[in-house]
Amino acid sequence: MSEPPAEFRPLTAELRRWSAERGHLRAFTFVEFPEVDSPGVHRSLSWQRVYQRAQAVAERLSGTVRPGDRAALMLPQGLDYVVAFLGCLYARVIAVPLFSPDLPGHQGRLAAVLDDCEPACVLSDAATAPLVRAFAQEHGNPAVPVVLVDELPDAASEEIVVSPDADDIAYLQYTSGSTRTPAGVMISHGNVAANALQTISAFDGHPDRSTTVGWLPLFHDMGLVLSVAAPIVCGVPSVLMDPVSFLEEPVRWLRLLGSYRGTISAAPNFAYDYCASRIDADQAAGVRGLERVRTLINGSEPVRTGTIDRFQEVFGPAGLPAQAHCPSYGLAEATVFVAADPLDRVPHAVVCEREALTLGRIEPVEVSDPAATSLVACGGPVGQELCVTDPDTGTVLPEGRIGEIRLRGPNIGLGYWKRSERSADSFGALIPGTGEEPWLRTGDLGAVFEGQLLVTGRLKDLIIVDGRNHYPQDLEETVQSTVDAVRRDRLAAFAVPTDADGDGDGPDRVIVVAEHRRDIDPTPALRETSEGTARAQVSRAHGVRLDRLLLVPPGTVPRTSSGKVSRSACRAQYLTGAYAGAEGNVSHLRVVADDGAEPREQQQQEAQ
C-alpha cells in the first residue's frame, strides 16, 4: 500500500537548501580514467558550486527559450550534464536527457526523439557542439540554439528562485524502446521528488553515512534518479563515472564502491555477470573496502539467481556482504523505482513448477526439482500501491496468480508526450472497487507470492504455444546454459508465424537468435550441433519445439539504449531476412580486436 505523500519539496528547493546548509561539502564527483591503468582523476563540485552553476545555466536558458519549452541534453556523462539538467529545472524548461550524437548504434533513435520532443535549444559542451550541429543538419532537424554549458559563467548575476507546482513537467524520460518505438514519459516535479524519496528511503540513504556510486548513463531513468535526484533529495554525495570506463575495466567500479562509506549503486544483470567473468581472482582480492557497500541494486528483467551467486563467489572473499545484493523492479513510467528486496536480507528465489507457470500459477517445488524455474523475489512496493490483474479483464488476481502488474502512487508519470490515446490506455486504467484514482498498466507480468513481487516477463514478449505461456528469458537461459558457443545475455527468443510472411494458419514457430562467442568462428558443423543441442534441451525443459537457433556475429542482436535485448526489434529483423546470411561467413559484419578485447565503439554501445 502507498503511504501518504510527504509535503512536496521540489529538487530546486532541496538543492538550494543543501547549498545553504552543506555548501562547502562535496556533492558530485566525476571520475575520469585517461589511461587504462589510471587510478582515476577525481573532479568534484560542492553543493554551493552545483547550485551556482545550475543557476547560471538557468539564467542563460531564460534568455534563450521560454518556460515549458524543451531543452535537449546532448553532452557526455559528467558534471556538466548534472548542472545542465538542474539548470533546466530552475528555468522552468522541460529537460530531455539524451546523449552525444557519436554514441554508436543509436543515431536513428536520437533523430526520432528530437523529432518528437521538438527542442527549442540544445545543452551541450564545446567539444560536442560540432557533432550536434552536424547531426541536426544530416537528419533534417531544425537548427536551434546550442548552449555550451562548459563556457557559461560560474554563477548567475542574481539568484533565481522558483516554486514549481507538483504537476509541472520537469523532464521527458524517453523509454528505451525494448518493446515499441521510444516514447517520452512526462515526469513532473512531484513525480521525481516522490520517487527520489522512495528510492533513498528504501536503501536507507543518509548524508553522513551514504554515497551513491554510479556508471549508468544519466539519460537512463535509474542513472538520473539514483545519481542525481536521490542525492539532492537526501543530501547524499554522488560519485559518477562514464559507462565506457566501466566496460573497459570493470574493476574500476568495484574499487570506487569500496572507496566510500555506505555505497549505494545499481547496474543491470549483465553487468554483474560481466564483472564476475572479466575480473580475475587476483584483481578481486586486491579490491579493498567492499564491506562498506550498503546496496547493489539489480533491476534488470530478469534478475538471475546464477548471476547473484557468481558475483558473490568472486567478491565475497574480498568482503562484499551477501545481503548487499538487492533485486528490484521499476520502469520509466513510474519515474523508475517501484519495489526492492528488504535491506539486510540475502536475496532469495521461489523455485516454481514450470508447468504451473505456463498456466499462470506460482506453485513452489523442491529446489532440486529439475523441471523447475527460479524466480528472484523483488520485495514489495515502496510508497506506492501494486496489484496484479487479469490482462484482459482487469480483475484483481489473488496471490500466487500471474497477471499484469499495475501501479499507482505519487511517482507515476503524467502520461506520454503528445500521445493522449496511448496515455489514457496505459495511465488511465480503473480497477473496480479501488476508487476513482487510475492505475498504471505496466505491461509487465508477475505475481505476488507471500508478500513478495515475482516478475515473470513482458506481456508483449510472451510466447504462446498450444495455449501455454512460455517466457522468452526462460528459453534463453536454457539455450545459453547448454550451448557453449552462445554469448551470455546476447540472445533473443520469440515466435513467428508458420508462414514467414505472417499469413499462415499453422502454429507459431519458436526462434532463438544468439550472438556467438567472440573467440570462435562458427563452422557449419558447429552451427548444426549447437542447434541440435538447443532444440533437445528446450524440448526437454519446456515441452516446446525450437524451430531454429541462429548464431550471429557479436553486436548484431539489437539492444535498447539502456542495454536490454530488444526482442521485438530482433524479431522484426528476422522477418525481414536480416539474418539470412547467418549460416555462411558473416565475419565481415563485425570487427573484433586482435587481443580479444571489445573495440571501443562496441564498448560504448554496450555500455549504454
Coordinates of C-alpha atoms in Angstrom, one line a residue:
M1 CA 0.0 0.0 0.0
S2 CA 1.1 3.5 -0.6
E3 CA 1.9 5.9 2.2
P4 CA 0.5 9.4 2.4
P5 CA 2.9 11.6 0.4
A6 CA 5.1 13.9 2.4
E7 CA 5.0 17.6 1.8
F8 CA 6.1 18.3 -1.7
R9 CA 9.6 19.7 -1.9
P10 CA 10.9 20.0 -5.5
L11 CA 14.5 19.3 -6.3
T12 CA 15.1 23.0 -6.9
A13 CA 14.2 23.7 -3.2
E14 CA 16.3 20.8 -1.9
L15 CA 19.4 21.9 -3.8
R16 CA 19.0 25.4 -2.5
R17 CA 18.7 24.0 1.0
W18 CA 21.9 21.9 0.7
S19 CA 23.8 24.8 -0.8
A20 CA 23.0 26.8 2.3
E21 CA 23.4 24.1 4.9
R22 CA 26.3 22.0 3.4
G23 CA 27.7 24.5 0.9
H24 CA 31.3 23.5 1.0
L25 CA 30.9 19.8 1.3
R26 CA 31.4 17.5 -1.7
A27 CA 28.2 17.0 -3.7
F28 CA 29.0 15.5 -7.1
T29 CA 32.3 13.8 -8.2
F30 CA 33.2 12.6 -11.7
V31 CA 36.0 10.1 -12.0
E32 CA 37.9 10.0 -15.3
F33 CA 40.3 7.4 -16.4
P34 CA 42.6 8.9 -19.0
E35 CA 44.8 5.8 -19.3
V36 CA 44.0 2.1 -19.0
D37 CA 46.0 1.8 -15.8
S38 CA 45.0 5.1 -14.4
P39 CA 43.7 5.1 -10.7
G40 CA 41.2 7.7 -11.7
V41 CA 41.2 11.5 -11.7
H42 CA 38.5 12.8 -9.4
R43 CA 36.8 16.2 -10.0
S44 CA 34.2 17.4 -7.6
L45 CA 31.7 20.2 -7.1
S46 CA 30.4 21.3 -3.7
W47 CA 26.7 21.8 -3.0
Q48 CA 27.2 25.5 -3.3
R49 CA 29.1 25.2 -6.7
V50 CA 26.4 22.9 -8.1
Y51 CA 23.7 25.3 -7.1
Q52 CA 25.6 28.3 -8.5
R53 CA 26.4 26.6 -11.8
A54 CA 22.8 25.4 -12.2
Q55 CA 21.6 29.0 -11.6
A56 CA 24.0 30.1 -14.4
V57 CA 22.5 27.6 -16.8
A58 CA 19.0 28.7 -15.8
E59 CA 19.9 32.4 -16.4
R60 CA 21.2 31.6 -19.9
L61 CA 18.1 29.4 -20.7
S62 CA 15.8 32.1 -19.5
G63 CA 17.2 34.5 -22.1
T64 CA 17.1 31.9 -24.8
V65 CA 13.8 29.9 -24.5
R66 CA 10.5 30.2 -22.7
P67 CA 9.2 28.2 -19.8
G68 CA 7.6 24.9 -21.0
D69 CA 9.9 24.7 -24.0
R70 CA 12.1 21.6 -24.3
A71 CA 15.9 21.6 -23.9
A72 CA 17.7 18.5 -25.2
L73 CA 20.7 17.4 -23.2
M74 CA 23.3 16.2 -25.7
L75 CA 26.6 16.0 -24.0
P76 CA 28.9 13.4 -22.4
Q77 CA 28.5 11.9 -18.9
G78 CA 29.9 14.2 -16.3
L79 CA 29.5 17.2 -14.0
D80 CA 28.3 19.5 -16.9
Y81 CA 25.5 17.0 -17.5
V82 CA 24.4 17.3 -13.9
V83 CA 24.3 21.1 -13.8
A84 CA 22.6 21.3 -17.3
F85 CA 19.8 19.1 -16.1
L86 CA 19.3 21.1 -12.9
G87 CA 19.5 24.4 -14.7
C88 CA 16.5 23.3 -16.8
L89 CA 14.5 22.9 -13.6
Y90 CA 15.3 26.4 -12.4
A91 CA 14.5 27.8 -15.8
R92 CA 11.1 26.0 -15.8
V93 CA 12.2 24.4 -19.1
I94 CA 11.4 20.8 -19.8
A95 CA 14.7 18.8 -19.8
V96 CA 15.1 15.9 -22.3
P97 CA 18.0 13.8 -21.1
L98 CA 19.8 12.4 -24.2
F99 CA 23.3 11.7 -25.3
S100 CA 26.1 12.8 -27.6
P101 CA 25.4 12.1 -31.3
D102 CA 28.5 9.9 -31.5
L103 CA 27.1 7.2 -29.3
P104 CA 27.3 4.2 -31.7
G105 CA 24.2 2.4 -32.8
H106 CA 21.5 4.9 -31.6
Q107 CA 21.5 7.6 -34.2
G108 CA 18.1 6.6 -35.5
R109 CA 16.6 6.7 -32.0
L110 CA 18.2 10.1 -31.3
A111 CA 16.7 11.5 -34.5
A112 CA 13.3 10.1 -33.7
V113 CA 13.3 11.6 -30.2
L114 CA 14.4 15.0 -31.4
D115 CA 11.6 15.0 -33.9
D116 CA 9.1 14.0 -31.2
C117 CA 10.2 16.4 -28.4
E118 CA 10.9 19.4 -30.8
P119 CA 13.5 21.1 -28.6
A120 CA 13.8 24.8 -28.5
C121 CA 17.5 24.5 -27.7
V122 CA 20.3 22.0 -27.0
L123 CA 22.5 21.9 -24.0
S124 CA 26.0 20.7 -24.9
D125 CA 29.7 21.4 -24.5
A126 CA 32.3 22.9 -26.7
A127 CA 33.8 19.6 -27.7
T128 CA 30.4 18.0 -28.6
A129 CA 28.6 21.0 -30.2
P130 CA 30.1 20.5 -33.7
L131 CA 28.7 16.9 -33.6
V132 CA 25.3 18.2 -32.5
R133 CA 25.1 20.7 -35.4
A134 CA 26.3 18.2 -37.9
F135 CA 23.8 15.7 -36.7
A136 CA 20.9 18.1 -37.0
Q137 CA 21.9 19.1 -40.5
E138 CA 22.3 15.4 -41.6
H139 CA 18.9 14.4 -40.2
G140 CA 16.9 17.5 -41.1
N141 CA 16.3 18.6 -37.6
P142 CA 15.6 22.4 -37.2
A143 CA 18.6 24.5 -36.3
V144 CA 18.2 25.6 -32.7
P145 CA 20.5 27.5 -30.3
V146 CA 23.2 25.3 -28.7
V147 CA 24.1 26.4 -25.2
L148 CA 27.6 25.5 -24.2
V149 CA 27.4 24.6 -20.6
D150 CA 31.2 24.5 -20.0
E151 CA 31.6 28.1 -21.2
L152 CA 28.9 29.7 -19.0
P153 CA 29.8 31.8 -16.0
D154 CA 30.3 30.1 -12.7
A155 CA 27.2 31.8 -11.3
A156 CA 24.2 33.8 -12.3
S157 CA 24.1 37.5 -12.0
E158 CA 21.3 37.2 -9.5
E159 CA 19.6 34.3 -7.7
I160 CA 16.7 32.6 -9.5
V161 CA 14.1 31.2 -7.0
V162 CA 11.3 29.1 -8.4
S163 CA 8.4 27.2 -6.9
P164 CA 7.2 24.7 -9.5
D165 CA 3.9 23.0 -8.9
A166 CA 3.9 19.3 -8.3
D167 CA 2.2 18.7 -11.7
D168 CA 4.5 20.8 -13.7
I169 CA 6.6 18.7 -16.2
A170 CA 10.2 18.5 -15.1
Y171 CA 11.6 16.3 -17.9
L172 CA 10.7 13.8 -20.6
Q173 CA 12.1 10.3 -19.9
Y174 CA 12.2 8.6 -23.2
T175 CA 11.6 4.8 -22.9
S176 CA 14.3 2.6 -24.2
G177 CA 12.1 1.1 -26.9
S178 CA 12.6 -2.6 -25.9
T179 CA 9.1 -3.4 -27.0
R180 CA 8.0 -0.3 -29.0
T181 CA 9.0 3.0 -30.6
P182 CA 10.6 5.2 -27.9
A183 CA 8.0 7.5 -26.2
G184 CA 8.6 10.3 -23.8
V185 CA 7.2 9.8 -20.4
M186 CA 6.2 13.2 -18.8
I187 CA 7.8 13.2 -15.4
S188 CA 6.6 16.0 -13.2
H189 CA 8.4 17.8 -10.4
G190 CA 6.2 15.9 -7.9
N191 CA 6.9 12.6 -9.6
V192 CA 10.7 12.9 -9.4
A193 CA 10.8 14.3 -5.9
A194 CA 8.5 11.4 -4.7
N195 CA 10.5 8.7 -6.5
A196 CA 13.8 10.1 -5.3
L197 CA 12.5 10.0 -1.7
Q198 CA 11.1 6.5 -2.2
T199 CA 14.4 5.3 -3.5
I200 CA 16.5 6.8 -0.8
S201 CA 14.1 5.6 1.9
A202 CA 14.2 2.0 0.5
F203 CA 18.0 2.0 0.7
D204 CA 18.4 3.9 3.9
G205 CA 20.4 6.8 2.4
H206 CA 21.7 9.4 4.9
P207 CA 24.0 12.4 4.3
D208 CA 26.5 11.4 6.9
R209 CA 26.8 7.6 6.1
S210 CA 25.9 7.1 2.5
T211 CA 27.3 7.7 -1.0
T212 CA 25.8 6.8 -4.4
V213 CA 28.3 5.4 -6.9
G214 CA 27.1 5.0 -10.5
W215 CA 28.2 4.4 -14.1
L216 CA 24.7 4.1 -15.5
P217 CA 24.1 6.8 -18.2
L218 CA 22.4 9.9 -16.9
F219 CA 19.9 9.8 -19.8
H220 CA 18.8 6.4 -18.4
D221 CA 16.0 6.6 -15.8
M222 CA 17.8 4.8 -13.0
G223 CA 21.0 6.7 -13.7
L224 CA 19.3 10.0 -13.4
V225 CA 17.3 9.2 -10.3
L226 CA 19.9 7.3 -8.3
S227 CA 22.9 9.5 -9.2
V228 CA 21.2 13.0 -9.4
A229 CA 17.7 13.2 -8.0
A230 CA 18.0 11.0 -4.9
P231 CA 21.3 12.6 -3.7
I232 CA 19.7 16.0 -4.0
V233 CA 16.6 15.0 -2.0
C234 CA 18.7 13.4 0.8
G235 CA 21.9 15.5 0.6
V236 CA 23.9 12.4 -0.2
P237 CA 27.2 12.8 -2.1
S238 CA 27.2 11.2 -5.6
V239 CA 30.2 9.7 -7.4
L240 CA 29.9 9.2 -11.2
M241 CA 32.0 7.5 -13.9
D242 CA 31.5 7.0 -17.6
P243 CA 29.9 3.8 -18.8
V244 CA 32.7 3.1 -21.2
S245 CA 35.2 3.4 -18.3
F246 CA 33.3 0.6 -16.6
L247 CA 33.3 -1.6 -19.8
E248 CA 37.0 -1.1 -20.4
E249 CA 37.9 -2.1 -16.8
P250 CA 35.0 -3.2 -14.6
V251 CA 37.3 -3.4 -11.6
R252 CA 37.2 0.4 -11.5
W253 CA 33.6 0.3 -10.4
L254 CA 34.4 -2.2 -7.6
R255 CA 37.2 0.0 -6.4
L256 CA 35.0 3.0 -6.2
L257 CA 32.4 1.0 -4.4
G258 CA 34.9 0.2 -1.7
S259 CA 36.3 3.8 -1.5
Y260 CA 33.3 5.5 0.1
R261 CA 31.1 4.8 3.1
G262 CA 27.7 3.1 2.8
T263 CA 27.8 3.0 -1.0
I264 CA 24.6 2.6 -2.9
S265 CA 24.8 1.6 -6.6
A266 CA 22.8 0.0 -9.4
A267 CA 23.6 -2.0 -12.5
P268 CA 21.7 -4.3 -14.9
N269 CA 22.0 -8.0 -14.5
F270 CA 24.6 -8.4 -17.3
A271 CA 27.0 -6.0 -15.6
Y272 CA 27.3 -8.3 -12.5
D273 CA 28.0 -11.3 -14.8
Y274 CA 30.5 -9.1 -16.7
C275 CA 32.4 -8.3 -13.6
A276 CA 32.5 -11.9 -12.4
S277 CA 33.9 -13.1 -15.8
R278 CA 36.3 -10.2 -16.5
I279 CA 37.8 -9.6 -13.1
D280 CA 40.2 -12.4 -12.1
A281 CA 40.8 -13.7 -8.6
D282 CA 44.0 -11.6 -8.1
Q283 CA 42.2 -8.4 -9.1
A284 CA 39.2 -9.2 -6.9
A285 CA 41.5 -10.0 -3.9
G286 CA 43.1 -6.6 -4.4
V287 CA 39.8 -4.6 -4.1
R288 CA 39.6 -3.0 -0.7
G289 CA 36.6 -1.8 1.3
L290 CA 33.8 -3.9 -0.2
E291 CA 32.5 -4.5 3.3
R292 CA 31.4 -0.8 3.2
V293 CA 28.9 -1.5 0.3
R294 CA 25.4 -0.9 1.5
T295 CA 23.3 -1.9 -1.5
L296 CA 23.9 -3.2 -5.0
I297 CA 20.6 -2.8 -6.9
N298 CA 19.8 -5.2 -9.7
G299 CA 16.8 -4.1 -11.6
S300 CA 17.1 -5.9 -14.9
E301 CA 14.5 -8.1 -16.5
P302 CA 15.0 -10.7 -15.3
V303 CA 17.2 -10.8 -12.2
R304 CA 19.0 -14.2 -12.3
T305 CA 20.0 -16.3 -9.2
G306 CA 23.0 -17.6 -11.0
T307 CA 24.3 -14.1 -11.6
I308 CA 24.0 -13.1 -7.9
D309 CA 25.7 -16.4 -6.9
R310 CA 28.6 -15.9 -9.4
F311 CA 29.2 -12.3 -8.4
Q312 CA 29.2 -13.1 -4.7
E313 CA 31.5 -16.1 -5.2
V314 CA 34.1 -13.7 -6.8
F315 CA 33.7 -10.7 -4.5
G316 CA 32.5 -12.3 -1.2
P317 CA 36.1 -13.2 -0.2
A318 CA 37.0 -9.5 -0.7
G319 CA 34.5 -8.6 2.0
L320 CA 31.3 -7.9 0.0
P321 CA 28.3 -8.7 2.2
A322 CA 25.9 -11.2 0.7
Q323 CA 22.9 -9.1 1.9
A324 CA 24.2 -6.1 -0.2
H325 CA 22.6 -7.6 -3.3
C326 CA 19.2 -6.1 -3.8
P327 CA 16.9 -7.4 -6.6
S328 CA 14.4 -4.7 -7.5
Y329 CA 11.7 -3.7 -10.0
G330 CA 11.0 -0.5 -11.8
L331 CA 10.1 1.2 -15.1
A332 CA 10.3 4.7 -16.7
E333 CA 6.5 5.2 -16.4
A334 CA 6.8 5.1 -12.6
T335 CA 9.8 7.5 -12.8
V336 CA 11.9 4.4 -12.2
F337 CA 11.8 2.8 -8.8
V338 CA 8.9 0.6 -7.6
A339 CA 9.9 -2.3 -5.4
A340 CA 13.0 -3.8 -3.8
D341 CA 14.0 -6.7 -1.6
P342 CA 14.3 -5.6 2.1
L343 CA 17.7 -4.4 3.2
D344 CA 20.0 -6.7 5.1
R345 CA 18.3 -9.8 3.7
V346 CA 20.2 -12.2 1.5
P347 CA 18.3 -12.5 -1.9
H348 CA 16.1 -15.5 -2.2
A349 CA 14.2 -17.1 -5.1
V350 CA 11.0 -19.0 -5.3
V351 CA 11.5 -22.3 -7.2
C352 CA 8.4 -22.8 -9.3
E353 CA 6.9 -25.8 -11.0
R354 CA 7.4 -25.0 -14.7
E355 CA 4.1 -26.5 -16.0
A356 CA 2.2 -24.4 -13.5
L357 CA 4.0 -21.2 -14.7
T358 CA 2.8 -21.9 -18.2
L359 CA -0.7 -21.9 -16.9
G360 CA -0.3 -18.7 -14.9
R361 CA 0.2 -20.1 -11.4
I362 CA 3.0 -20.0 -8.8
E363 CA 3.5 -23.4 -7.3
P364 CA 6.7 -23.8 -5.3
V365 CA 8.6 -27.1 -5.6
E366 CA 11.8 -28.5 -4.1
V367 CA 15.0 -26.8 -5.0
S368 CA 16.4 -30.0 -6.5
D369 CA 13.5 -30.4 -9.0
P370 CA 15.0 -30.3 -12.5
A371 CA 11.7 -29.3 -14.0
A372 CA 11.5 -26.0 -12.2
T373 CA 12.1 -22.3 -12.8
S374 CA 13.6 -20.0 -10.1
L375 CA 12.1 -16.5 -9.8
V376 CA 14.0 -14.0 -7.7
A377 CA 11.9 -12.1 -5.2
C378 CA 11.9 -8.3 -5.7
G379 CA 10.3 -7.4 -2.4
G380 CA 7.4 -5.1 -2.0
P381 CA 6.4 -1.6 -3.3
V382 CA 7.8 1.4 -1.5
G383 CA 5.5 4.4 -1.1
Q384 CA 3.1 3.2 -3.8
E385 CA 0.4 0.7 -4.5
L386 CA 0.8 -2.5 -6.5
C387 CA -1.6 -5.1 -7.6
V388 CA -1.8 -8.0 -10.2
T389 CA -4.7 -8.2 -12.6
D390 CA -6.0 -10.3 -15.4
P391 CA -4.5 -8.6 -18.5
D392 CA -7.8 -8.9 -20.5
T393 CA -10.5 -8.1 -17.8
G394 CA -8.6 -6.0 -15.3
T395 CA -9.9 -8.2 -12.5
V396 CA -7.5 -8.2 -9.5
L397 CA -6.0 -11.7 -9.1
P398 CA -5.3 -13.4 -5.8
E399 CA -1.8 -14.1 -4.5
G400 CA 0.1 -16.7 -6.5
R401 CA -1.7 -16.0 -9.8
I402 CA 0.3 -14.4 -12.7
G403 CA -1.1 -11.4 -14.4
E404 CA -0.3 -7.8 -15.4
I405 CA 1.4 -5.7 -12.7
R406 CA -0.4 -2.4 -12.1
L407 CA 0.7 0.6 -10.0
R408 CA -0.4 3.9 -8.6
G409 CA 1.2 6.5 -6.4
P410 CA 2.8 9.9 -6.5
N411 CA 5.7 8.7 -8.6
I412 CA 3.6 7.6 -11.6
G413 CA 4.2 9.8 -14.6
L414 CA 1.7 12.1 -16.2
G415 CA 1.5 10.2 -19.5
Y416 CA 3.3 10.0 -22.8
W417 CA 4.3 13.2 -24.5
K418 CA 1.9 14.0 -27.4
R419 CA 0.2 10.6 -27.2
S420 CA -3.1 11.2 -25.4
E421 CA -4.8 8.0 -26.6
R422 CA -1.9 5.8 -25.6
S423 CA -1.6 7.7 -22.3
A424 CA -5.3 7.0 -21.5
D425 CA -4.8 3.3 -22.2
S426 CA -1.6 3.0 -20.0
F427 CA -2.0 5.6 -17.3
G428 CA -5.8 5.9 -17.0
A429 CA -7.0 2.3 -16.3
L430 CA -9.5 2.0 -13.5
I431 CA -10.0 -1.2 -11.3
P432 CA -13.4 -1.8 -9.9
G433 CA -13.6 -1.4 -6.2
T434 CA -10.4 0.6 -5.8
G435 CA -11.7 4.1 -6.1
E436 CA -11.5 6.7 -8.9
E437 CA -7.7 7.1 -9.0
P438 CA -6.4 5.4 -12.1
W439 CA -3.7 2.7 -12.2
L440 CA -0.7 2.4 -14.5
R441 CA -0.7 -0.6 -16.7
T442 CA 3.0 -1.6 -16.8
G443 CA 2.8 -4.3 -19.5
D444 CA 4.9 -6.5 -17.2
L445 CA 3.8 -9.9 -16.0
G446 CA 4.3 -11.1 -12.4
A447 CA 2.7 -12.4 -9.2
V448 CA 2.7 -11.5 -5.6
F449 CA 3.7 -14.5 -3.5
E450 CA 4.0 -14.4 0.3
G451 CA 4.0 -10.6 0.0
Q452 CA 6.9 -10.5 -2.4
L453 CA 6.8 -9.4 -6.1
L454 CA 7.9 -12.1 -8.6
V455 CA 8.4 -10.7 -12.1
T456 CA 8.0 -13.2 -14.9
G457 CA 8.4 -11.2 -18.1
R458 CA 6.9 -8.7 -20.5
L459 CA 3.4 -9.2 -21.7
K460 CA 4.3 -8.3 -25.3
D461 CA 7.2 -10.8 -25.3
L462 CA 5.2 -13.7 -24.1
I463 CA 5.4 -16.8 -26.4
I464 CA 2.2 -18.7 -26.5
V465 CA 2.3 -22.3 -27.9
D466 CA -0.6 -24.7 -27.7
G467 CA -2.4 -22.4 -25.2
R468 CA 0.6 -22.4 -22.8
N469 CA 2.6 -19.4 -21.9
H470 CA 6.4 -19.5 -22.2
Y471 CA 8.6 -16.7 -21.0
P472 CA 11.4 -15.9 -23.5
Q473 CA 14.0 -15.4 -20.8
D474 CA 13.5 -19.0 -19.6
L475 CA 14.1 -20.4 -23.1
E476 CA 17.1 -18.1 -23.5
E477 CA 18.6 -19.2 -20.2
T478 CA 18.2 -22.9 -21.3
V479 CA 20.0 -22.2 -24.6
Q480 CA 22.9 -20.1 -23.1
S481 CA 23.4 -22.6 -20.3
T482 CA 23.7 -25.6 -22.6
V483 CA 25.2 -24.3 -25.9
D484 CA 28.8 -23.4 -25.3
A485 CA 29.0 -21.3 -28.5
V486 CA 26.4 -18.8 -27.3
R487 CA 27.4 -15.4 -25.8
R488 CA 25.7 -14.9 -22.4
D489 CA 22.8 -12.5 -22.3
R490 CA 23.1 -11.7 -26.0
L491 CA 20.2 -13.7 -27.4
A492 CA 16.5 -13.3 -28.1
A493 CA 13.7 -15.9 -28.2
F494 CA 10.5 -15.1 -30.0
A495 CA 7.7 -16.7 -32.0
V496 CA 6.9 -16.1 -35.7
P497 CA 4.1 -17.3 -37.9
T498 CA 4.5 -20.6 -39.7
D499 CA 4.3 -18.7 -42.9
A500 CA 7.3 -16.3 -42.9
D501 CA 5.1 -13.6 -44.4
G502 CA 2.7 -13.8 -41.4
D503 CA -0.2 -15.2 -43.4
G504 CA 0.0 -18.9 -42.2
D505 CA -2.7 -20.5 -40.2
G506 CA -0.4 -23.1 -38.5
P507 CA 1.1 -22.9 -35.0
D508 CA 3.8 -20.3 -34.4
R509 CA 7.5 -21.3 -34.7
V510 CA 9.9 -20.6 -31.9
I511 CA 13.1 -18.9 -32.9
V512 CA 16.3 -18.0 -31.0
V513 CA 18.8 -15.6 -32.4
A514 CA 22.0 -15.7 -30.4
E515 CA 25.3 -14.0 -30.8
H516 CA 28.2 -16.4 -30.8
R517 CA 31.3 -16.0 -28.6
R518 CA 33.9 -13.6 -29.8
D519 CA 36.7 -16.2 -29.8
I520 CA 35.0 -18.6 -32.3
D521 CA 34.2 -18.5 -36.0
P522 CA 31.3 -21.0 -36.2
T523 CA 31.6 -23.7 -38.8
P524 CA 28.5 -25.3 -40.4
A525 CA 29.1 -28.3 -38.3
L526 CA 29.2 -26.3 -35.1
R527 CA 26.0 -24.5 -36.1
E528 CA 24.3 -27.8 -36.7
T529 CA 25.5 -29.3 -33.4
S530 CA 24.6 -26.2 -31.5
E531 CA 21.1 -26.1 -32.9
G532 CA 20.5 -29.8 -32.2
T533 CA 21.6 -29.3 -28.6
A534 CA 19.4 -26.3 -28.1
R535 CA 16.4 -28.0 -29.7
A536 CA 16.8 -31.1 -27.4
Q537 CA 17.3 -29.1 -24.2
V538 CA 14.4 -26.7 -24.9
S539 CA 12.1 -29.6 -25.6
R540 CA 13.2 -31.4 -22.5
A541 CA 13.0 -28.4 -20.2
H542 CA 10.0 -26.6 -21.6
G543 CA 8.0 -29.0 -23.7
V544 CA 8.2 -26.7 -26.7
R545 CA 9.9 -27.3 -30.1
L546 CA 12.6 -24.9 -31.0
D547 CA 12.4 -24.4 -34.8
R548 CA 15.7 -22.5 -35.3
L549 CA 18.8 -21.4 -33.4
L550 CA 20.7 -18.8 -35.5
L551 CA 24.3 -18.0 -34.4
V552 CA 25.0 -14.4 -35.5
P553 CA 28.1 -12.2 -35.0
P554 CA 28.7 -10.3 -31.8
G555 CA 26.9 -7.0 -31.7
T556 CA 24.1 -7.9 -34.2
V557 CA 21.4 -8.7 -31.7
P558 CA 19.7 -5.3 -31.3
R559 CA 19.6 -3.7 -27.9
T560 CA 18.0 -0.7 -26.4
S561 CA 19.8 2.4 -25.2
S562 CA 19.6 1.0 -21.6
G563 CA 21.3 -2.3 -22.6
K564 CA 18.3 -4.6 -22.8
V565 CA 18.0 -7.0 -25.7
S566 CA 15.1 -5.8 -27.9
R567 CA 13.3 -9.0 -28.8
S568 CA 10.7 -7.1 -30.9
A569 CA 13.4 -5.5 -33.0
C570 CA 15.3 -8.8 -33.3
R571 CA 12.0 -10.5 -34.4
A572 CA 11.4 -7.7 -37.0
Q573 CA 14.9 -8.1 -38.4
Y574 CA 14.4 -11.9 -38.6
L575 CA 11.2 -11.4 -40.5
T576 CA 12.8 -9.1 -43.0
G577 CA 15.6 -11.6 -43.7
A578 CA 18.4 -9.6 -41.9
Y579 CA 19.9 -12.8 -40.5
A580 CA 19.6 -14.8 -43.7
G581 CA 23.4 -14.9 -44.0
A582 CA 23.9 -16.4 -40.6
E583 CA 24.6 -19.8 -42.0
G584 CA 27.5 -18.5 -44.1
N585 CA 30.6 -16.4 -43.5
V586 CA 29.4 -13.2 -41.9
S587 CA 32.6 -12.2 -40.1
H588 CA 32.6 -9.0 -42.2
L589 CA 29.7 -7.7 -40.1
R590 CA 31.8 -7.2 -37.0
V591 CA 35.3 -6.0 -36.2
V592 CA 36.9 -7.9 -33.4
A593 CA 40.0 -6.6 -31.6
D594 CA 43.2 -8.7 -32.1
D595 CA 43.7 -9.2 -28.4
G596 CA 40.1 -10.4 -27.8
A597 CA 39.1 -7.1 -26.1
E598 CA 36.0 -5.3 -27.3
P599 CA 36.6 -2.4 -29.7
R600 CA 36.0 0.9 -28.0
E601 CA 33.0 1.8 -30.2
Q602 CA 31.4 -1.6 -29.3
Q603 CA 32.1 -0.9 -25.7
Q604 CA 30.3 2.4 -25.9
Q605 CA 27.3 0.8 -27.5
E606 CA 27.2 -2.0 -24.9
A607 CA 27.7 0.4 -22.0
Q608 CA 24.5 2.2 -22.9

